[in-house]
Each structure stands twice: as structure tokens, then as C-alpha cells.
Short mmCIF file of C-alpha atoms and ligand atoms in Angstrom, two decimals:
data_model
loop_
_atom_site.label_atom_id
_atom_site.label_comp_id
_atom_site.label_asym_id
_atom_site.label_seq_id
_atom_site.Cartn_x
_atom_site.Cartn_y
_atom_site.Cartn_z
CA MET N 1 82.15 114.50 95.14
CA THR N 2 82.85 116.97 92.36
CA ALA N 3 86.23 117.72 90.88
CA PRO N 4 87.72 121.12 91.61
CA LEU N 5 88.08 122.25 88.01
CA PRO N 6 90.84 124.81 87.53
CA ALA N 7 89.55 128.34 87.82
CA PRO N 8 89.13 129.99 84.40
CA THR N 9 91.62 132.69 85.38
CA ASP N 10 94.25 130.04 85.99
CA PRO N 11 93.95 127.57 83.11
CA ASP N 12 96.30 124.63 82.83
CA PRO N 13 99.13 125.21 80.39
CA SER N 14 98.22 124.09 76.86
CA PHE N 15 99.94 121.20 75.10
CA ALA N 16 101.89 123.77 73.07
CA GLU N 17 102.98 125.62 76.23
CA LEU N 18 104.08 122.37 77.89
CA LEU N 19 106.11 121.44 74.80
CA ALA N 20 107.68 124.87 74.42
CA LEU N 21 109.39 124.57 77.80
CA ARG N 22 110.63 121.03 77.18
CA PRO N 23 113.05 121.13 74.25
CA HIS N 24 113.70 117.38 74.30
CA LEU N 25 110.04 116.77 73.42
CA THR N 26 108.69 117.64 69.98
CA ARG N 27 105.55 116.86 68.05
CA HIS N 28 105.89 115.37 64.58
CA ALA N 29 103.16 115.22 61.93
CA PHE N 30 103.57 111.48 61.36
CA ASP N 31 105.37 110.18 64.46
CA GLY N 32 103.44 112.11 67.09
CA LEU N 33 105.30 112.92 70.29
CA VAL N 34 109.05 112.36 70.04
CA MET N 35 111.81 112.42 72.69
CA GLU N 36 115.08 113.64 71.16
CA GLU N 37 114.82 111.66 67.89
CA VAL N 38 112.82 108.67 69.10
CA PRO N 39 109.02 108.50 68.75
CA PHE N 40 107.31 107.33 71.92
CA ALA N 41 105.12 105.09 69.74
CA ARG N 42 108.21 103.13 68.74
CA ILE N 43 109.25 102.65 72.35
CA ALA N 44 105.76 101.48 73.30
CA GLU N 45 105.70 99.05 70.35
CA THR N 46 109.03 97.53 71.39
CA VAL N 47 108.87 97.69 75.18
CA GLY N 48 105.19 98.01 76.02
CA THR N 49 103.72 100.25 78.72
CA PRO N 50 103.90 101.53 81.36
CA THR N 51 107.52 102.52 80.74
CA TRP N 52 109.77 105.23 82.13
CA VAL N 53 111.69 107.02 79.38
CA TYR N 54 114.73 109.19 80.10
CA SER N 55 116.47 111.67 77.80
CA ALA N 56 120.26 111.38 78.07
CA GLY N 57 120.65 114.68 76.24
CA THR N 58 118.46 116.45 78.79
CA LEU N 59 120.42 114.99 81.71
CA ARG N 60 123.66 116.27 80.12
CA ARG N 61 122.18 119.64 79.19
CA ARG N 62 120.81 120.30 82.67
CA PHE N 63 123.96 119.09 84.42
CA GLY N 64 125.94 121.36 82.09
CA ALA N 65 123.67 124.34 82.81
CA LEU N 66 124.17 123.91 86.56
CA ARG N 67 127.92 123.51 86.08
CA ARG N 68 128.09 126.72 84.01
CA ALA N 69 125.98 128.65 86.54
CA LEU N 70 128.46 127.69 89.28
CA ASP N 71 131.49 128.51 87.14
CA ASP N 72 130.02 131.87 86.10
CA ALA N 73 129.39 132.74 89.76
CA GLY N 74 133.07 132.21 90.50
CA LEU N 75 132.45 128.82 92.08
CA ALA N 76 134.60 126.75 89.73
CA ALA N 77 135.82 124.60 92.63
CA ALA N 78 132.23 123.55 93.41
CA THR N 79 131.43 119.87 92.94
CA ILE N 80 128.03 118.45 91.97
CA HIS N 81 126.85 115.27 93.69
CA PHE N 82 123.67 113.95 92.08
CA ALA N 83 121.12 112.89 94.71
CA VAL N 84 120.78 109.24 93.75
CA LYS N 85 117.44 108.91 95.52
CA ALA N 86 115.86 111.01 92.75
CA ASN N 87 116.76 108.41 90.13
CA PRO N 88 119.00 105.43 90.93
CA ASN N 89 118.86 103.92 87.44
CA LEU N 90 122.41 102.84 86.53
CA ALA N 91 122.24 104.25 82.99
CA VAL N 92 121.07 107.62 84.31
CA LEU N 93 123.88 107.62 86.87
CA ARG N 94 126.36 106.62 84.15
CA VAL N 95 125.34 109.54 81.90
CA LEU N 96 125.76 111.94 84.81
CA ALA N 97 129.05 110.36 85.93
CA ALA N 98 130.42 110.81 82.42
CA ALA N 99 129.38 114.47 82.60
CA GLY N 100 131.36 114.87 85.83
CA ALA N 101 128.81 114.24 88.56
CA GLY N 102 129.55 112.67 91.90
CA ALA N 103 126.79 111.19 94.04
CA ASP N 104 124.86 111.91 97.21
CA VAL N 105 123.62 108.60 98.62
CA VAL N 106 121.39 107.75 101.56
CA SER N 107 121.64 103.97 101.75
CA GLU N 108 123.88 100.99 101.06
CA GLY N 109 121.82 100.29 97.95
CA GLU N 110 122.40 103.78 96.59
CA LEU N 111 126.10 103.58 97.42
CA ARG N 112 126.32 100.31 95.51
CA ALA N 113 124.33 101.78 92.59
CA ALA N 114 126.64 104.79 92.39
CA ARG N 115 129.75 102.60 92.43
CA ALA N 116 128.22 100.18 89.88
CA ALA N 117 127.55 103.12 87.57
CA GLY N 118 131.22 104.12 87.73
CA ILE N 119 131.03 107.05 90.13
CA PRO N 120 134.33 107.09 92.03
CA ALA N 121 134.15 106.65 95.79
CA SER N 122 136.09 109.89 96.11
CA ALA N 123 133.05 111.73 94.69
CA ILE N 124 130.42 110.13 96.95
CA VAL N 125 128.84 111.71 100.02
CA PHE N 126 126.61 109.68 102.36
CA SER N 127 123.65 111.57 103.92
CA GLY N 128 120.71 110.46 106.04
CA VAL N 129 119.58 110.26 109.67
CA GLY N 130 119.63 106.49 109.95
CA LYS N 131 122.92 105.18 108.65
CA THR N 132 123.38 101.72 110.10
CA GLU N 133 126.65 100.32 111.42
CA ARG N 134 126.83 98.14 108.32
CA GLU N 135 126.42 101.18 106.08
CA ILE N 136 129.05 103.17 107.96
CA ARG N 137 131.46 100.22 107.67
CA LEU N 138 130.82 99.99 103.92
CA ALA N 139 131.37 103.75 103.48
CA LEU N 140 134.69 103.42 105.31
CA ALA N 141 135.72 100.33 103.37
CA GLU N 142 134.94 102.13 100.10
CA ASP N 143 136.77 105.22 101.42
CA ILE N 144 134.07 107.59 100.14
CA LEU N 145 134.56 111.35 100.13
CA GLN N 146 132.56 112.05 103.29
CA LEU N 147 129.77 111.07 105.63
CA ASN N 148 127.33 113.80 106.59
CA ALA N 149 126.56 113.17 110.25
CA GLU N 150 123.09 114.16 111.43
CA SER N 151 123.34 113.86 115.22
CA ALA N 152 125.70 113.75 118.20
CA GLU N 153 124.79 110.09 118.60
CA GLU N 154 125.76 109.34 115.01
CA VAL N 155 129.08 111.17 115.43
CA GLU N 156 129.89 108.90 118.39
CA ALA N 157 128.88 105.82 116.41
CA ILE N 158 131.02 106.78 113.40
CA SER N 159 133.98 107.44 115.67
CA ALA N 160 133.65 104.08 117.42
CA ILE N 161 133.29 102.16 114.16
CA ALA N 162 136.13 103.97 112.36
CA ALA N 163 138.50 103.74 115.33
CA GLY N 164 137.69 100.05 115.65
CA LEU N 165 138.65 99.55 112.03
CA GLY N 166 141.77 101.67 112.39
CA ARG N 167 140.43 104.13 109.84
CA THR N 168 139.61 107.82 109.73
CA ALA N 169 136.15 108.91 108.59
CA ARG N 170 135.86 112.26 106.85
CA VAL N 171 132.75 113.71 108.45
CA ALA N 172 130.75 116.85 107.70
CA LEU N 173 128.20 117.98 110.24
CA ARG N 174 124.71 118.49 108.88
CA VAL N 175 123.11 121.44 110.55
CA ASN N 176 119.43 122.31 110.70
CA PRO N 177 119.21 126.05 110.06
CA ASP N 178 115.53 126.29 111.11
CA VAL N 179 114.34 127.99 107.94
CA ASP N 180 111.06 127.41 106.14
CA ALA N 181 111.69 126.47 102.51
CA ARG N 182 107.94 126.96 101.84
CA THR N 183 107.55 123.71 99.98
CA HIS N 184 105.30 120.68 100.60
CA ALA N 185 105.33 119.67 104.30
CA LYS N 186 106.44 116.13 103.41
CA ILE N 187 109.63 117.38 101.77
CA THR N 188 110.62 120.31 103.92
CA THR N 189 113.69 119.35 105.95
CA GLY N 190 115.24 122.50 107.40
CA ARG N 191 112.79 123.36 110.21
CA SER N 192 113.94 122.74 113.75
CA GLU N 193 111.09 120.28 114.29
CA ASN N 194 112.21 118.14 111.32
CA LYS N 195 114.30 115.05 111.96
CA PHE N 196 117.29 116.29 109.97
CA GLY N 197 120.61 117.70 111.14
CA VAL N 198 121.65 119.24 114.45
CA ALA N 199 120.57 122.64 115.73
CA ILE N 200 123.00 125.29 114.56
CA SER N 201 123.41 126.45 118.16
CA ASP N 202 124.69 122.96 119.11
CA ALA N 203 127.02 122.75 116.12
CA PRO N 204 130.17 124.48 117.49
CA ALA N 205 130.42 122.19 120.52
CA LEU N 206 129.66 119.09 118.49
CA TYR N 207 132.15 120.06 115.80
CA ALA N 208 134.82 120.52 118.46
CA ARG N 209 133.90 117.10 119.84
CA MET N 210 134.31 115.65 116.32
CA ALA N 211 137.81 117.12 116.15
CA ALA N 212 138.70 115.51 119.48
CA LEU N 213 137.26 112.08 118.77
CA PRO N 214 139.37 109.23 117.40
CA GLY N 215 138.59 108.03 113.90
CA ILE N 216 137.05 111.31 112.72
CA GLU N 217 138.41 114.06 110.54
CA PRO N 218 135.92 116.94 110.54
CA VAL N 219 135.75 118.26 106.97
CA GLY N 220 132.95 120.78 107.01
CA VAL N 221 129.34 121.71 107.40
CA ALA N 222 126.35 120.48 105.38
CA VAL N 223 122.84 121.84 105.00
CA HIS N 224 119.79 120.75 102.98
CA ILE N 225 116.56 122.61 103.59
CA GLY N 226 114.02 120.76 101.47
CA SER N 227 112.96 119.68 98.02
CA GLN N 228 110.97 121.23 95.16
CA ILE N 229 111.81 124.71 96.40
CA THR N 230 110.15 127.20 94.07
CA ALA N 231 109.29 130.02 96.45
CA GLY N 232 112.40 132.02 95.61
CA MET N 233 115.83 132.15 97.13
CA ALA N 234 115.00 133.64 100.54
CA ALA N 235 115.20 130.35 102.47
CA TYR N 236 118.45 129.40 100.75
CA ARG N 237 119.94 132.83 101.47
CA THR N 238 118.99 132.64 105.14
CA ALA N 239 120.36 129.11 105.46
CA TYR N 240 123.65 129.94 103.75
CA ALA N 241 124.07 133.10 105.82
CA LYS N 242 123.67 131.02 109.00
CA VAL N 243 126.09 128.38 107.72
CA GLY N 244 128.59 131.08 106.72
CA ALA N 245 128.44 132.55 110.22
CA LEU N 246 128.90 129.08 111.73
CA VAL N 247 131.98 128.40 109.58
CA ARG N 248 133.53 131.69 110.72
CA GLU N 249 132.82 130.77 114.33
CA LEU N 250 134.40 127.32 113.90
CA ARG N 251 137.46 128.83 112.28
CA ALA N 252 137.79 131.41 115.02
CA ALA N 253 137.84 128.50 117.47
CA GLY N 254 140.73 127.02 115.53
CA LEU N 255 138.69 124.18 114.04
CA PRO N 256 139.41 123.03 110.49
CA VAL N 257 136.68 123.50 107.87
CA ALA N 258 137.54 122.21 104.41
CA ARG N 259 134.25 122.62 102.54
CA VAL N 260 130.55 123.39 102.74
CA ASP N 261 127.87 121.07 101.40
CA CYS N 262 125.01 123.27 100.17
CA GLY N 263 122.49 120.45 99.65
CA GLY N 264 119.92 120.23 96.88
CA GLY N 265 116.27 121.13 96.62
CA LEU N 266 116.07 123.41 93.60
CA GLY N 267 112.53 123.10 92.26
CA ILE N 268 111.25 122.69 88.73
CA PRO N 269 108.10 124.00 87.06
CA TYR N 270 105.76 120.98 86.84
CA ARG N 271 102.82 123.18 85.85
CA ASP N 272 103.75 126.83 85.44
CA GLU N 273 105.41 127.62 88.77
CA PRO N 274 107.98 130.40 88.54
CA ALA N 275 110.88 128.10 89.41
CA PRO N 276 114.25 129.60 90.29
CA LEU N 277 117.16 129.12 87.91
CA PRO N 278 120.52 127.59 88.86
CA GLU N 279 122.03 131.05 88.40
CA ALA N 280 119.93 132.22 91.35
CA LEU N 281 121.11 129.31 93.51
CA ALA N 282 124.74 129.94 92.53
CA GLY N 283 124.23 133.60 93.40
CA ALA N 284 122.80 132.73 96.84
CA ILE N 285 125.78 130.46 97.53
CA ARG N 286 128.19 133.14 96.43
CA VAL N 287 126.57 135.78 98.64
CA GLY N 288 126.33 133.56 101.71
CA LEU N 289 129.55 131.58 101.45
CA GLY N 290 131.69 133.15 98.72
CA ASP N 291 134.00 135.08 101.03
CA LEU N 292 134.98 131.94 102.98
CA GLY N 293 137.24 130.85 100.15
CA LEU N 294 136.06 127.26 100.52
CA PRO N 295 134.97 124.80 97.86
CA VAL N 296 131.26 124.05 98.01
CA MET N 297 129.32 120.92 97.14
CA LEU N 298 125.83 120.71 95.66
CA GLU N 299 123.41 117.78 95.88
CA PRO N 300 120.77 118.38 93.21
CA GLY N 301 118.42 115.56 92.28
CA ARG N 302 115.10 116.73 90.95
CA TRP N 303 116.41 119.75 89.05
CA ILE N 304 118.68 117.59 86.92
CA ALA N 305 116.59 114.45 86.43
CA GLY N 306 112.95 115.52 86.82
CA PRO N 307 112.39 117.16 83.44
CA ALA N 308 114.51 114.50 81.70
CA GLY N 309 111.97 111.70 82.16
CA VAL N 310 108.41 110.81 81.25
CA LEU N 311 106.17 107.95 82.24
CA LEU N 312 104.72 106.48 79.05
CA ALA N 313 101.34 104.80 79.54
CA SER N 314 98.47 103.42 77.47
CA VAL N 315 94.81 104.16 77.83
CA VAL N 316 92.97 101.02 78.95
CA ARG N 317 89.57 102.52 78.29
CA GLU N 318 87.47 105.58 78.86
CA LYS N 319 84.71 105.26 81.39
CA ARG N 320 81.65 107.48 81.49
CA GLY N 321 81.07 107.89 85.22
CA ALA N 322 77.96 109.37 86.81
CA THR N 323 79.51 112.81 87.02
CA HIS N 324 82.85 112.57 85.28
CA ARG N 325 84.66 111.28 82.26
CA PHE N 326 87.45 108.96 83.41
CA VAL N 327 90.47 108.14 81.29
CA VAL N 328 91.82 104.91 82.79
CA VAL N 329 95.49 104.27 82.02
CA ASP N 330 97.73 101.25 82.59
CA ALA N 331 100.09 103.17 84.91
CA GLY N 332 99.07 103.54 88.53
CA MET N 333 99.99 105.26 91.76
CA ASN N 334 102.32 102.33 92.37
CA ASP N 335 104.35 103.62 89.40
CA LEU N 336 104.09 107.40 89.82
CA VAL N 337 103.07 108.16 93.39
CA ARG N 338 103.69 111.92 93.39
CA PRO N 339 100.09 113.00 92.63
CA ALA N 340 98.74 110.76 95.42
CA MET N 341 101.51 111.56 97.88
CA TYR N 342 102.16 115.27 97.31
CA GLU N 343 99.07 116.42 95.39
CA ALA N 344 101.53 116.94 92.56
CA TRP N 345 100.52 118.20 89.11
CA HIS N 346 102.11 116.49 86.12
CA GLY N 347 101.63 117.54 82.51
CA ILE N 348 99.94 114.84 80.43
CA LEU N 349 100.48 114.81 76.67
CA PRO N 350 98.72 112.50 74.24
CA VAL N 351 101.29 110.87 71.96
CA ALA N 352 99.35 110.36 68.72
CA PRO N 353 99.86 113.17 66.16
CA GLU N 354 96.16 113.82 65.62
CA ALA N 355 95.42 113.83 69.35
CA LEU N 356 97.20 117.11 69.84
CA VAL N 357 94.79 118.99 67.57
CA ALA N 358 91.57 117.16 68.49
CA PRO N 359 88.79 118.85 70.52
CA LEU N 360 89.38 118.75 74.27
CA SER N 361 87.12 118.10 77.21
CA PRO N 362 87.83 117.67 80.92
CA ALA N 363 88.81 114.22 82.14
CA GLU N 364 89.81 112.53 85.36
CA VAL N 365 92.98 110.62 84.53
CA VAL N 366 93.17 107.57 86.79
CA GLY N 367 95.13 104.37 87.19
CA PRO N 368 93.85 100.84 87.84
CA VAL N 369 94.85 100.66 91.51
CA CYS N 370 92.03 100.12 93.99
CA GLU N 371 92.28 103.49 95.74
CA THR N 372 90.62 106.78 94.95
CA GLY N 373 94.03 108.33 95.50
CA ASP N 374 95.13 106.62 92.28
CA THR N 375 94.22 109.77 90.37
CA PHE N 376 96.82 111.51 88.24
CA ALA N 377 94.79 114.53 87.22
CA ARG N 378 91.33 116.01 87.70
CA GLY N 379 89.45 118.06 85.16
CA ARG N 380 92.33 117.81 82.69
CA ALA N 381 91.56 118.93 79.14
CA LEU N 382 92.19 115.93 76.91
CA PRO N 383 90.91 114.66 73.57
CA ALA N 384 88.76 111.53 73.28
CA MET N 385 91.09 108.60 73.93
CA GLN N 386 90.68 105.18 72.34
CA PRO N 387 91.92 102.04 74.12
CA GLY N 388 95.63 101.69 73.42
CA ALA N 389 96.18 105.42 72.89
CA LEU N 390 99.48 106.53 74.43
CA VAL N 391 99.96 109.33 76.94
CA ALA N 392 103.14 110.77 78.41
CA PHE N 393 103.26 111.96 82.02
CA LEU N 394 105.84 114.73 81.97
CA ASP N 395 108.65 115.55 84.39
CA ALA N 396 108.70 112.05 85.85
CA GLY N 397 112.46 111.58 85.76
CA ALA N 398 112.93 112.28 89.49
CA TYR N 399 111.06 110.58 92.34
CA GLY N 400 109.23 108.56 89.69
CA ALA N 401 110.56 105.03 89.20
CA ALA N 402 112.60 105.62 92.36
CA MET N 403 109.43 105.74 94.47
CA SER N 404 107.48 103.05 92.65
CA SER N 405 106.21 99.90 94.31
CA THR N 406 104.44 96.69 93.42
CA TYR N 407 101.22 97.68 95.21
CA ASN N 408 98.25 95.71 93.84
CA ALA N 409 100.84 93.07 92.77
CA ARG N 410 101.75 95.17 89.77
CA PRO N 411 105.25 94.49 88.41
CA LEU N 412 107.72 97.37 88.29
CA ALA N 413 107.65 99.15 84.93
CA ALA N 414 110.47 99.01 82.38
CA GLU N 415 112.94 101.89 82.01
CA VAL N 416 114.33 103.16 78.71
CA LEU N 417 117.15 105.58 77.93
CA VAL N 418 116.90 107.71 74.78
CA ASP N 419 120.13 109.19 73.42
CA GLY N 420 119.74 111.01 70.11
CA ALA N 421 118.29 108.54 67.64
CA ARG N 422 119.10 105.53 69.83
CA PHE N 423 117.17 104.01 72.66
CA ALA N 424 117.73 101.03 74.91
CA VAL N 425 115.92 99.26 77.71
CA VAL N 426 117.97 100.10 80.81
CA ARG N 427 115.79 98.16 83.21
CA ASP N 428 113.66 95.19 82.20
CA ARG N 429 110.01 95.21 83.03
CA GLN N 430 109.66 93.05 86.13
CA GLY N 431 108.29 89.61 85.27
CA TYR N 432 105.66 87.80 87.29
CA ASP N 433 108.18 85.18 88.42
CA ALA N 434 110.37 87.98 89.77
CA LEU N 435 107.33 89.60 91.37
CA LEU N 436 106.66 86.46 93.43
CA ALA N 437 110.30 85.46 93.88
CA GLY N 438 111.61 85.20 97.43
CA GLN N 439 108.24 84.32 98.92
CA ARG N 440 107.83 80.90 100.44
CA LEU N 441 105.16 79.03 102.32
CA PRO N 442 105.99 77.72 105.79
CA ALA N 443 106.19 73.94 105.96
CA TRP N 444 102.93 73.63 107.89
CA LEU N 445 101.06 75.36 105.08
CA ALA N 446 102.87 73.65 102.23
CA THR N 447 100.15 71.07 101.61
CA PRO N 448 96.75 72.59 101.19
CA GLU N 449 94.38 71.35 103.86
CA PRO N 450 90.64 71.37 103.67
CA GLY N 451 89.16 74.43 105.28
CA PRO N 452 86.89 74.33 108.38
C1 LIG V 1 116.75 114.55 98.81
C2 LIG V 1 118.05 115.19 99.10
C3 LIG V 1 118.71 115.92 98.11
C4 LIG V 1 118.13 116.15 96.73
O1 LIG V 1 116.97 116.91 96.75
P1 LIG V 1 116.36 117.45 95.38
O2 LIG V 1 115.17 118.20 95.79
O3 LIG V 1 116.04 116.28 94.53
O4 LIG V 1 117.39 118.32 94.74
C5 LIG V 1 119.94 116.44 98.41
N1 LIG V 1 120.51 116.27 99.63
C6 LIG V 1 119.90 115.58 100.61
C7 LIG V 1 120.57 115.43 101.92
C8 LIG V 1 118.65 115.02 100.38
O5 LIG V 1 118.04 114.35 101.36
#
């Protein structure tokens, strides 16, 4: 099998081009690659590798840019609810909470993480098709801002649970606008065949039912059409136009609509995709929903956190294969699964100062996991790498650590937050005791017996 090398007309961005678009990363003559004011080499020395490293300044800067885009579009009442699934690290959530972010959660664990990070319950929205009774009870006990219901069945369940507790659930109805966000099939959510939301044609009757049911206060309509949307604003515009029309129809029927949840999904340029800016998203919201005079909510995850993080790894060794040069690193698909799962491209920068000016040749960058899918990059131009040399996988701040596993019995990597000249471990590297903790042998296997 030969690697599909990038066509010469479409070369990968150079190290300099990757750096130019990522202002929190700079290259220093003596320190090599630096995040904010902290050299990655220092982090690796102190914490080891593989390690996720997040830039607090970048989280704040990107949150601020989105906030300004909304304000400038006349959407000052809009609220931003960070999609916790993109990065549930408590320090990351804390930085965003301090900047004014609420949270969009999809599980009890994420709800607990958001609360533990100091995000007020009144700024938390609970999404997802499979909220359990236990999760709905917790959301009600915490008195969160709203639950986004995804089906008629879930509406009935929320009503029964809330009424049983003598409480009122604020519920928005998630609609499926049947638009194609033209992103990866695994992360497109707004087609009618996807599992998410209710058909827009069913929404008026269901919303009326919500208004009639005990224990439910209908508060609005929610939509989320997919993730890593880079194909322009057309899908967003279509979705918001449909939602706008639905809100007018609900109002005409005398039903109360307090707000519209516009979802997340704004993509980022991992390679050199022409990714839309938050100004474009704010514009699409304004065009589709601006004349309703309602506050809107946004649920961005990737756009805020993706570019703020890197996965720092060490080269284990280079291997001269029969047909390829392999650079084997100590991070694997269990850490960063996006290349294996979504065929995702991540920039890879060598950390050492001299590495960035050394001669380059194509390499397959692979992890140690026993699957061919454990390949981070094919035909990537990299210098010769000695064992122990550091590399940074870029744009790993969203759906990175969050999606990691212990596959191949590999402990979860450490997480570090950089803030100016300071850095701190914000999640310990998992130890081997912790890796095996919770497992037990049944009594009948407790004493080893001789085999057959
Ligand atoms: C995943 C998700 C988001 C965030 O998506 P991003 O692409 O990270 O912005 C927002 N809302 C809902 C309902 C989601 O499922």
C-alpha cells in the first residue's frame, strides 16, 4: 500500500504558514516552539509526554472574538454556552466561565463538570437524544437554564418527571431542519435521517403539547446542524430561516417563545480550509432570526477550544520501513482519535529550534497502538527526528483529550494549562494503579488454578 502523497499543486502548509495563523505559538532561537511564554520543552521536562497543552489566552481571545462578533451584529442579548463535550477539563471551563461563558452539556458528567468549574446552573443547557431519568432529575434539582428536548417521547418523560417532583422544567424543542451542513458524515446532525431533533413539520403540534403538559414551560426552539462546518454559511442560513418561520408560526398560534438556541458547529482551519468567521455566523443569525426580537443562544465548542490546544508528544524512534519512513511517537490514536475517526488532518510542528530549519522529507507519523489506523499523518514533510525529539500536534484543544481512551492499556495523558508565563498541570497523567483500579477477579478465579 502506498501513501497518497499530497498533490504538488496542493502542498501542505509550511511550518511558517502554520505558525502565522496561530498567534499563541511562536518559534524562539533558543527555546524552540513556545506557547504564550512557555517553551514546550519545559513542559515536557516537567510533565513528560504525551501531554495536552492548552492556552488560556487563546481561549479568552477566541471567546472574546465571538462575543464581539455577536455584539457588533446587534445581538448583545445573545448568550454563549460552551459545548463541554469539546473539552471538559475543569481549568478550561473555569477560564471560559470567567470570560462569561455558560455551558451546553450532554450528560450528568458534563453537568457536574460545568458546575464544578463554577458555571452557574442558570447558564447551563442540557442537550442530547438520550437523557436518562436520572439526568433529567439532576437537571431539575440543579434548576438549570433549560433542557433541549429531542423527541415527543422525551417531552412526555420530562413532563412526568417534573410533575412528579412538583417542579417546572424549562424546555426548548430541538428541531431537525433537514439541511446538509456538508461536513463529515459522522458529525452532521441536521439531516432528517439523523437521530437528532424532531421534524420541523411536527414541531408546532409538539410545542403546543408542551404548553399543555404539566411540569413543562416551553421556552423556545433549538437547532444544531453539525460540527466542523467550513462549507460556508448556506446551511446555517437555511436552518435559521426555517427556525425563524417556525417561531412566527408558534407565536401566531399564541404559544410563548422566549429564545432561540442556534447551536454550534462553526469550523476551524486545521489545514488551510477557508473557515467561516464568527462575524459570518452572527450575520446569518441576524438575517434569519434578527427580526424576532428574541435573545439567541450559541453553543460553540470546537471554534473556541480547538485552536487553543496542542498534543505534545515525543518521538520514540524513526523506523525505515520497506516503502516508507515512519516517525513513531509516544501518543496514539487512543489519545488523539480524530485522524483515525474522521480522516482529520492536524498540523505537526517539531519543537526543537533547529528542527524548524532542517531539511525535510516525507514521513508517516504513527503512534504505538496496534492498528494501522493509528496514523496521524501520511507523507508529511518533517526533518530527521532523533528519539526524544518533541512534536506538537496542533489544534487539538477540542475533541482531543475529550475523546481519548485507554485502548492498548495506555494511561490517559496529562493536561497542562499555559497562562502567560505560567503553566500548571490541570489533570494528572493517569497512573497504572488508576488504570487498573475498579477491576476485580470473581471469587472462583481468585486463586490461580493449573491450566488443562
Ligand atoms: C456538539 C454540539 C455542539 C458543539 O459543536 P461544535 O462543532 O464543537 O461547535 C453544540 N450543540 C450541540 C447540541 C452539540 O451536540
